[in-house]
Amino acid sequence: MTHYKRLPLETLFNARDLGGFPADGGVTRYGVFVRSEVPRALSENDIRFLRDYGVTMSLDFRGANESASLPSTLKDLPGHRYVLSSMYDTEAAKASNKPAPGEPGSFDIDWVPVYIDIAERGKDWVKHNFELAAECEGCMLYHCFTGKDRTGVFTALLLGVCGVATIDIIADYSLSMSCLRPFYAWLPGGPHFVDSEGRPDYARGFYRTAPETMERFIEHLEKNYGGITEYVRACGVSDAIIGRIREKLIEKY
C-alpha cells in the first residue's frame, strides 16, 4: 500500500500521517496514526480512501456541543469505531474554550498559555487517549476542529515518547498553517486578519501555528517535568502503554 505524509483527499485538507520521522533506533511507521481537522461532510471517495488506508478508529477531541453542531462523517460509519474523547470536562474546559466569534480576543490568541493549560489541566485526557491509541488495531485518525491545537498537543506527545527530535515535532506542528488555508476559506465570516494588500493573513492569532509556539510548549514540559516522556508518565500513562505506542509507531532500522 502507498502511504503519504499529507493524505491526498478531496474534503479533508490537514490530514497528515505521523510516519517518516527519525525516532529512537528507527523511523516512525506510516499507517498507524493520522492527524486531521474535523472530518465533516467527507466525500464518498475520501471515505473509501480512509478505509483503504486502514483507518478503523477515530478520536474526536471536541466538546459534546461542538461535535453535535458539526458531526464527524466517521461517527456512524459501519465498521468504524468513533470515540468522543473530549477535554471539555469541568477541570479542562478553560484550556480549550475560546471566546465566541465576535467577542473581544476571540481570534487574537496567544496559543502558548492555552497549550500549557491543556497540559496541566488535561492529564486525565492525555492518559485516556494514550490508552485508546495503544489498543487500536488499525490506523487511528484523531482530530479536533482545525486539527492544530488539541490535535497538535497530542501529536507532540505521541512523537515525543518515540524519541522524535524536537525540531521535527515543531516542523510537523507548523505545517498546519499552510494546509488549513482551504478550511479557513470555508469558515463563515471570512478572514479576521488581512495583510497590507488585503490578502488573508493566516500568520496571526487563531490561525497561527508558528514554530515558536510549539517550541515554548515543549520547553515548558522539559523545565517542569524533564521532557515529554516524563510528562506523559506524570499523566498516569504506564510504561507498558508507552512501550506499546513505541512498538506500534517505531519501525526499527
XYZ file of C-alpha atoms in Angstrom:
253
model
C 0.000 0.000 0.000
C 1.164 3.514 -0.788
C 1.396 5.801 2.224
C 1.520 9.591 2.313
C 2.737 12.365 4.575
C -0.275 14.540 3.683
C -3.168 12.377 2.567
C -4.448 13.350 -0.925
C -8.109 13.863 -0.036
C -10.867 15.953 -1.599
C -12.650 17.203 1.509
C -10.026 16.930 4.259
C -7.068 19.287 3.955
C -4.962 18.822 7.087
C -4.904 15.017 7.210
C -1.286 14.011 7.825
C 0.392 10.728 8.658
C 2.843 10.599 11.581
C 5.128 8.323 9.601
C 8.551 9.203 8.258
C 10.266 10.878 11.240
C 13.611 9.670 12.604
C 12.879 8.080 16.001
C 14.727 6.027 18.612
C 16.531 3.329 16.667
C 14.408 3.711 13.552
C 11.753 5.778 11.834
C 8.098 6.370 12.624
C 5.887 3.946 10.762
C 3.253 5.058 8.240
C -0.347 3.905 8.538
C -0.515 3.951 12.349
C -1.653 7.466 13.306
C -3.241 10.182 11.177
C -3.998 13.679 12.457
C -6.583 15.930 10.802
C -9.152 18.658 11.122
C -12.771 17.631 11.705
C -13.785 15.093 9.026
C -17.039 16.851 8.173
C -19.066 16.104 5.033
C -16.494 13.704 3.635
C -16.927 12.699 0.024
C -17.514 9.067 -0.849
C -14.061 8.994 -2.436
C -12.483 10.204 0.791
C -14.389 7.692 2.903
C -13.212 4.939 0.580
C -9.639 6.254 0.704
C -9.582 6.265 4.512
C -10.972 2.728 4.651
C -8.345 1.554 2.175
C -5.659 3.390 4.139
C -6.558 1.227 7.122
C -8.347 3.775 9.314
C -10.542 1.778 11.694
C -10.930 4.199 14.599
C -11.204 7.944 15.196
C -10.838 10.084 18.311
C -12.784 13.338 18.405
C -11.220 15.792 20.848
C -14.059 18.330 20.627
C -16.697 19.029 23.228
C -20.139 17.417 23.123
C -21.882 20.553 21.838
C -19.082 21.224 19.379
C -19.264 17.724 17.927
C -23.073 17.750 17.796
C -23.159 21.017 15.843
C -20.672 19.757 13.226
C -20.755 15.939 13.283
C -17.897 13.793 12.097
C -18.754 11.785 8.994
C -16.934 8.870 10.626
C -19.229 8.814 13.660
C -21.835 6.436 12.244
C -19.712 4.754 9.600
C -20.309 0.982 9.638
C -17.325 -0.949 10.913
C -15.636 2.175 12.260
C -15.061 2.872 15.965
C -15.699 6.526 16.830
C -14.804 7.828 20.309
C -15.699 11.281 21.600
C -12.668 11.938 23.781
C -13.442 15.479 24.815
C -11.235 17.542 27.039
C -14.187 19.803 27.829
C -14.632 18.356 31.310
C -15.069 20.536 34.373
C -11.338 20.773 35.002
C -10.026 21.078 31.446
C -12.656 23.366 29.946
C -10.632 26.521 30.378
C -7.817 25.054 28.338
C -9.640 24.965 25.024
C -12.731 27.118 25.408
C -12.257 30.320 23.436
C -14.491 33.386 23.231
C -17.237 33.130 20.665
C -16.550 34.765 17.285
C -17.108 38.481 17.553
C -16.218 38.706 21.239
C -13.047 40.584 22.225
C -9.959 38.444 21.788
C -11.778 35.626 20.035
C -9.248 35.456 17.198
C -6.307 37.353 18.684
C -4.991 34.392 20.687
C -1.593 33.575 22.151
C -1.599 29.775 21.963
C 1.331 29.117 24.301
C -0.576 29.580 27.592
C -3.522 27.687 26.111
C -1.342 24.663 25.322
C 0.291 24.815 28.742
C -3.150 24.915 30.340
C -4.191 21.894 28.264
C -1.136 20.034 29.549
C -1.688 20.983 33.166
C -5.460 20.516 33.340
C -5.781 17.697 30.841
C -3.648 14.942 32.350
C -6.582 12.505 32.560
C -7.390 13.320 28.935
C -3.818 12.529 27.897
C -3.877 9.231 29.802
C -7.205 8.201 28.257
C -6.046 8.997 24.732
C -2.753 7.140 25.099
C -4.610 4.059 26.289
C -7.017 4.250 23.339
C -4.129 4.764 20.920
C -2.287 1.759 22.333
C -5.252 -0.593 21.933
C -6.225 0.420 18.380
C -5.520 -2.445 15.997
C -5.740 -0.497 12.748
C -4.820 3.049 11.799
C -6.231 5.657 14.195
C -7.301 9.098 12.993
C -7.635 11.796 15.638
C -8.860 15.352 15.320
C -10.338 18.408 16.968
C -11.860 21.270 14.940
C -8.928 22.659 12.967
C -6.570 19.787 13.764
C -3.812 22.071 15.009
C -4.221 22.849 18.728
C -5.636 19.985 20.809
C -4.534 17.731 17.960
C -1.126 19.422 17.857
C -0.553 18.898 21.566
C -1.427 15.207 21.371
C 0.760 14.757 18.282
C 3.727 16.298 20.071
C 3.269 13.816 22.911
C 2.982 10.774 20.627
C 6.082 11.734 18.670
C 7.957 12.774 21.785
C 7.650 9.411 23.579
C 9.075 7.811 20.430
C 12.180 9.969 20.575
C 11.337 12.135 17.572
C 13.541 15.233 17.658
C 12.052 18.487 18.879
C 12.862 20.152 15.558
C 10.740 17.559 13.713
C 7.843 17.912 16.170
C 7.959 21.677 15.676
C 8.118 21.336 11.885
C 5.123 18.981 11.814
C 3.110 21.360 14.004
C 3.920 24.336 11.788
C 2.594 22.658 8.618
C -0.999 23.304 9.679
C -0.631 26.998 8.907
C -0.249 26.061 5.231
C -2.502 23.002 4.970
C -5.545 24.623 6.594
C -5.956 27.528 4.188
C -8.807 25.898 2.235
C -10.503 25.063 5.547
C -10.164 28.638 6.769
C -11.628 29.876 3.488
C -14.684 27.689 4.190
C -15.278 29.197 7.632
C -18.105 31.765 7.756
C -17.229 35.418 8.168
C -14.097 35.462 6.054
C -10.552 36.028 7.289
C -10.255 38.005 10.513
C -6.831 39.362 9.597
C -5.578 40.733 6.271
C -2.182 41.985 5.175
C -1.330 45.345 3.625
C -2.606 44.123 0.239
C -5.916 42.875 1.625
C -4.934 39.199 1.383
C -5.890 36.781 4.176
C -3.214 36.765 6.877
C -3.092 33.311 8.406
C 0.082 34.012 10.394
C -1.795 35.782 13.180
C -3.841 34.879 16.209
C -6.245 31.963 15.948
C -4.805 30.756 12.621
C -1.158 30.771 13.677
C 0.926 27.633 14.186
C 4.327 29.277 14.469
C 7.412 27.198 15.320
C 7.990 29.317 18.420
C 4.619 28.282 19.844
C 5.393 24.565 19.911
C 8.991 25.260 20.933
C 7.848 27.150 24.023
C 5.304 24.448 24.872
C 7.965 21.731 24.756
C 10.294 23.931 26.817
C 7.574 24.059 29.477
C 7.422 20.257 29.604
C 11.200 19.991 29.762
C 11.513 22.583 32.526
C 8.677 21.298 34.683
C 8.740 17.532 34.027
C 12.095 16.707 32.493
C 10.733 16.178 28.985
C 7.773 14.787 27.059
C 8.082 11.176 28.211
C 8.302 12.178 31.853
C 5.295 14.448 31.415
C 3.295 11.577 29.899
C 4.253 9.395 32.862
C 3.098 12.206 35.170
C -0.304 11.923 33.472
C -0.532 8.353 34.765
C 0.381 6.643 31.493
C 2.122 3.381 32.341
C 5.447 2.304 30.886
C 3.587 -0.624 29.309
C 1.327 1.766 27.372
C 4.267 3.940 26.356
C 6.065 0.808 25.228
C 3.071 -0.267 23.163
C 2.928 3.141 21.448
C 6.648 2.890 20.656
C 6.229 -0.659 19.360
C 3.387 0.422 17.084
C 4.942 3.626 15.809
C 8.686 2.932 15.564
C 9.936 0.810 12.689
C 13.430 -0.339 13.546
C 16.232 0.060 11.036
